[in-house]
Coordinates of C-alpha atoms and ligand atoms in Angstrom, one line a residue:
X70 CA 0.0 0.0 0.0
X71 CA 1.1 3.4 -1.1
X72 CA 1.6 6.4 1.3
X73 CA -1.9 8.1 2.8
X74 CA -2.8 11.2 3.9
X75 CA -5.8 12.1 6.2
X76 CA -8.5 14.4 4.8
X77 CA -11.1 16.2 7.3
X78 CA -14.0 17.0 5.5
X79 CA -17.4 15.8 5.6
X80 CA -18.4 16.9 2.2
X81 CA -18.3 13.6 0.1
X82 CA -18.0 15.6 -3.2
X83 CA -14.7 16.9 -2.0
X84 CA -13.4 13.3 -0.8
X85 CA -14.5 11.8 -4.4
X86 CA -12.3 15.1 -6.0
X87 CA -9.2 15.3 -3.9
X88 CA -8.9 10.9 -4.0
X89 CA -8.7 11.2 -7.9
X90 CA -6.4 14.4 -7.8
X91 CA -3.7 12.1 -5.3
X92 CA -4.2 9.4 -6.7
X93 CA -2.2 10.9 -9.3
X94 CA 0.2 11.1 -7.0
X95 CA 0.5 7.8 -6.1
X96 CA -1.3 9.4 -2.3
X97 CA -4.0 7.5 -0.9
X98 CA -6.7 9.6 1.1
X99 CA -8.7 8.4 4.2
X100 CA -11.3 10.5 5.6
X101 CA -11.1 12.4 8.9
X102 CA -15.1 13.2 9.4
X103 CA -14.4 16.1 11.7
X104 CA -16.9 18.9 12.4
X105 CA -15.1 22.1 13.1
X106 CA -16.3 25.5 14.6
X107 CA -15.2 27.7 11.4
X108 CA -13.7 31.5 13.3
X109 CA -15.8 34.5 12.2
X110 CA -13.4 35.8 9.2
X111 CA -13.8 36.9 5.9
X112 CA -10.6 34.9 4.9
X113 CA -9.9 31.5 3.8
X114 CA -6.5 30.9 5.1
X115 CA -7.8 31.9 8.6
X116 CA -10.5 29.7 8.3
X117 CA -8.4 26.8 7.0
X118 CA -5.0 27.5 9.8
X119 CA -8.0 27.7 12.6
X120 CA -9.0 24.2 11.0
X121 CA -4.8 23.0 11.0
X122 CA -4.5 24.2 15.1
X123 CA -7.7 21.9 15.5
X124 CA -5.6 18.5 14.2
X125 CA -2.1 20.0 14.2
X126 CA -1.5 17.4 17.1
X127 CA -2.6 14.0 15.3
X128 CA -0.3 11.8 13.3
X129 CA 1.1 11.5 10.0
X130 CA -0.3 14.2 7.4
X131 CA -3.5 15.7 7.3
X132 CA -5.0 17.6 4.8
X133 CA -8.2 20.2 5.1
X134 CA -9.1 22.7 2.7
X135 CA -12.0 25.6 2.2
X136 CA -13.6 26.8 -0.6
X137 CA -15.3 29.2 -1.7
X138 CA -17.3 31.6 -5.0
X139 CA -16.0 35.0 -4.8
X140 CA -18.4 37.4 -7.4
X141 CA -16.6 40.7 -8.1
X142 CA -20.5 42.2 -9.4
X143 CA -21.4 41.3 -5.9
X144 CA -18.4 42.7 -3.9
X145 CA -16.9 39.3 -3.7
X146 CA -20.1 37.7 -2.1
X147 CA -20.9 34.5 -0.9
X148 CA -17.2 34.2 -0.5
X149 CA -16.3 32.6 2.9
X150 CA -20.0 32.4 3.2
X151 CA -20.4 29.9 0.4
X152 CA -21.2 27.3 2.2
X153 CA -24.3 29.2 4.2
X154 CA -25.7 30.6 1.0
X155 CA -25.6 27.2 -1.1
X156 CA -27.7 25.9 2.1
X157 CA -30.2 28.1 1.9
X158 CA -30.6 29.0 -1.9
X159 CA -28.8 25.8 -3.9
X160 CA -29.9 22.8 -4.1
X161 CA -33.3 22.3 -6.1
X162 CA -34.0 25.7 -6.0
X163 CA -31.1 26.6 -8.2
X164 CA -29.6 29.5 -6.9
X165 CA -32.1 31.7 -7.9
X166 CA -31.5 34.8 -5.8
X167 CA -28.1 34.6 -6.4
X168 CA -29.0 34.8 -10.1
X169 CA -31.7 37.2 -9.7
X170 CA -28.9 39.5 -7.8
X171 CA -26.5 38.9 -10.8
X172 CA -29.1 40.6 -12.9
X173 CA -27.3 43.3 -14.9
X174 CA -24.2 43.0 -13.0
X175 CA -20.8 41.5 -14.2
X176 CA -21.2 37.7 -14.1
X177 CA -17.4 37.1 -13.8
X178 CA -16.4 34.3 -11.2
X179 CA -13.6 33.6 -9.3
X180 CA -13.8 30.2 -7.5
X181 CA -10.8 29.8 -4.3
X182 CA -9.8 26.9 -2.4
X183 CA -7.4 26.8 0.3
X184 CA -5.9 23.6 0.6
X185 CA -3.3 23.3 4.3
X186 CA -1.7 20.4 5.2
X187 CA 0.0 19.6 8.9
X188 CA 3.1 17.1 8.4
X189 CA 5.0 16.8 11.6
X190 CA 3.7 19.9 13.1
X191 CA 4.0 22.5 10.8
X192 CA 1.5 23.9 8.4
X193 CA 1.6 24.6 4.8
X194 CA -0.7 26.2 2.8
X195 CA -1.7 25.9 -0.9
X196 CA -4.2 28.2 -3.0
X197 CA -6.2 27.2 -6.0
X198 CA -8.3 29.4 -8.1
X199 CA -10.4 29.0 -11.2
X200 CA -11.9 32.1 -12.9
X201 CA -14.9 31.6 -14.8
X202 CA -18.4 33.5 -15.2
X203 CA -21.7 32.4 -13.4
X204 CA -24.3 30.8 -15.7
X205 CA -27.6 32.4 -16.6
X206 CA -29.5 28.9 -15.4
X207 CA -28.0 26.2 -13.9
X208 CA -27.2 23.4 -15.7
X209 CA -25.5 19.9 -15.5
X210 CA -26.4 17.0 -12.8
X211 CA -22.5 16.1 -12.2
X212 CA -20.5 17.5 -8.8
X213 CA -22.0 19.2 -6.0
X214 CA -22.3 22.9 -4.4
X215 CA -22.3 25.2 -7.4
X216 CA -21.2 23.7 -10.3
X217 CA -24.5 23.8 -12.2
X218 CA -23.7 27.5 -12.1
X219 CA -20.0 28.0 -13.0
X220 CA -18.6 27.8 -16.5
X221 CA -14.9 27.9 -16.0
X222 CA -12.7 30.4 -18.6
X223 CA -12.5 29.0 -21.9
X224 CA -15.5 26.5 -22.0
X225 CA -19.1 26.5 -22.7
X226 CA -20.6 24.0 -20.2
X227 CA -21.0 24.3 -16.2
X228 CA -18.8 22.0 -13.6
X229 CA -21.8 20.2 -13.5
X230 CA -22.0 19.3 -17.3
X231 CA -18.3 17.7 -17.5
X232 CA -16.7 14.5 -16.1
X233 CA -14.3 14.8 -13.2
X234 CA -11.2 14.6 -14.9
X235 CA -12.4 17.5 -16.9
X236 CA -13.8 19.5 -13.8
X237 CA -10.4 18.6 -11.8
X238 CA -8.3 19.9 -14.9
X239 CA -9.8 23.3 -14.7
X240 CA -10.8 23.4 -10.7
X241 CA -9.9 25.9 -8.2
X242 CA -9.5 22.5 -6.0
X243 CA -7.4 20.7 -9.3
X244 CA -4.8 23.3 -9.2
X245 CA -4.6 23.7 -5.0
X246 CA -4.6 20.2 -4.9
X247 CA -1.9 19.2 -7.3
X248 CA 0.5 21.6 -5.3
X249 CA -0.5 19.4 -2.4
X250 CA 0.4 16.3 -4.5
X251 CA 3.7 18.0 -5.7
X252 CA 4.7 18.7 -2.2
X253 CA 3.7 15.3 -0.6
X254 CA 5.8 14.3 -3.2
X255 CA 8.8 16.3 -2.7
X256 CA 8.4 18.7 0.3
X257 CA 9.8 22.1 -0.4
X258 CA 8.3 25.6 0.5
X259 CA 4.6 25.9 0.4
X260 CA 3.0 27.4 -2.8
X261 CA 0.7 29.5 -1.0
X262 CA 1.1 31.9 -4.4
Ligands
IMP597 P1 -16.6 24.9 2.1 O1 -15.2 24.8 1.7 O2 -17.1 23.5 2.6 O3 -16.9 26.0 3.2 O4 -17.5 25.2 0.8 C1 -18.2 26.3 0.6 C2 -19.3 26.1 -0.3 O5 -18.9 26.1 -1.6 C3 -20.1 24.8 -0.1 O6 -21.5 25.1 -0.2 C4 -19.6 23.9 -1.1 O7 -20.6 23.0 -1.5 C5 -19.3 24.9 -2.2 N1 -18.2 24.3 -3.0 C6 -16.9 24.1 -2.6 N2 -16.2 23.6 -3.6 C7 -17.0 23.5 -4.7 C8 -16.9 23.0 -6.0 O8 -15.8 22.5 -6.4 N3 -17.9 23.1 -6.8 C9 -19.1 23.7 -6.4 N4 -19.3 24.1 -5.2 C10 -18.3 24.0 -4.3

């Protein structure tokens, strides 16, 4: 058996996405379910090293990461509050205030993860972003959160219309999590860029 790492999430759509990304790497992931009291920030890094203190002490590697939709029409909104706003207006009823707010604003997209990772007690950080523009309905039954609503730059279809490979090739999560790959592979400094 190959090397592992530990992820704490409890979002299954992100333990599907960062297993095939690894795997890559020749990194097998087990899930850490771990329920975690996010701080009050408008950040992601100070979300995700608040979610690092929490498992800093457990052994081997452990990876977490946070996510989020910035929209520049919106003043960056949901942003860090992503994960609140998909509760209450994804799902089946499609976003439809967020698109109704989009309405004659600039649909461009910017979609972040912060991926950190604890080896031996020290905490690295790695950032992934995929720009993109928001969809005028959602479409596509694949991924999770708000991929029926996010075209990335370049293509025609949503997250939620492509296979994983594709959606991992262009994802803010692909790129954060191939620097986590590289790293596990050959640990240098962090590319928090
Ligand atoms: P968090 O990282 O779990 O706080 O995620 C914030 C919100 O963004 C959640 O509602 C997720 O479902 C959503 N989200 C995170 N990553 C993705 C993605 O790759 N596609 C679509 N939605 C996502």
């Amino acid at each position: 058996m190959g090397p592992r790492v530990r992820f704490a999430s409890r979002n299954p759509g992100k333990l599907r996405e960062v297993r095939e990304i690894l795997a890559a790497f020749g990194w097998g992931v087990d899930p850490l379910p771990t329920r975690f009291v996010e701080p009050q920030t408008d950040n992601l890094r100070a979300v995700v090293r608040a979610k690092l203190a929490v498992l800093r002490d457990l052994s081997g590697p452990v990876l977490v990461e946070d996510s989020g939709l910035f929209l520049p029409g919106l003043g960056g909104f949901p942003g860090v509050y992503s994960a609140y706003i998909a509760e209450i207006w994804g799902g089946p009823k499609g976003f439809r205030p967020l698109l109704r707010a989009l309405e004659g604003a600039p649909r461009t997209a910017i979609f972040r993860t912060v991926a950190g990772l604890t080896v031996d007690g020290r905490d690295h950080l790695f950032v992934g972003e995929s720009r993109g523009t928001v969809a005028r309905l959602p479409r596509g039954s694949g991924g999770f959160g708000y991929d029926p609503i996010f075209i990335p730059e370049g293509q025609r279809r949503t997250f939620a219309q492509m296979s994983p490979e594709e959606k991992n090739r262009f994802s803010h999560r692909g790129r954060a999590l191939r620097k986590v790959g590289r790293f596990l592979l050959r640990p240098g400094p962090a590319d928090a860029a």
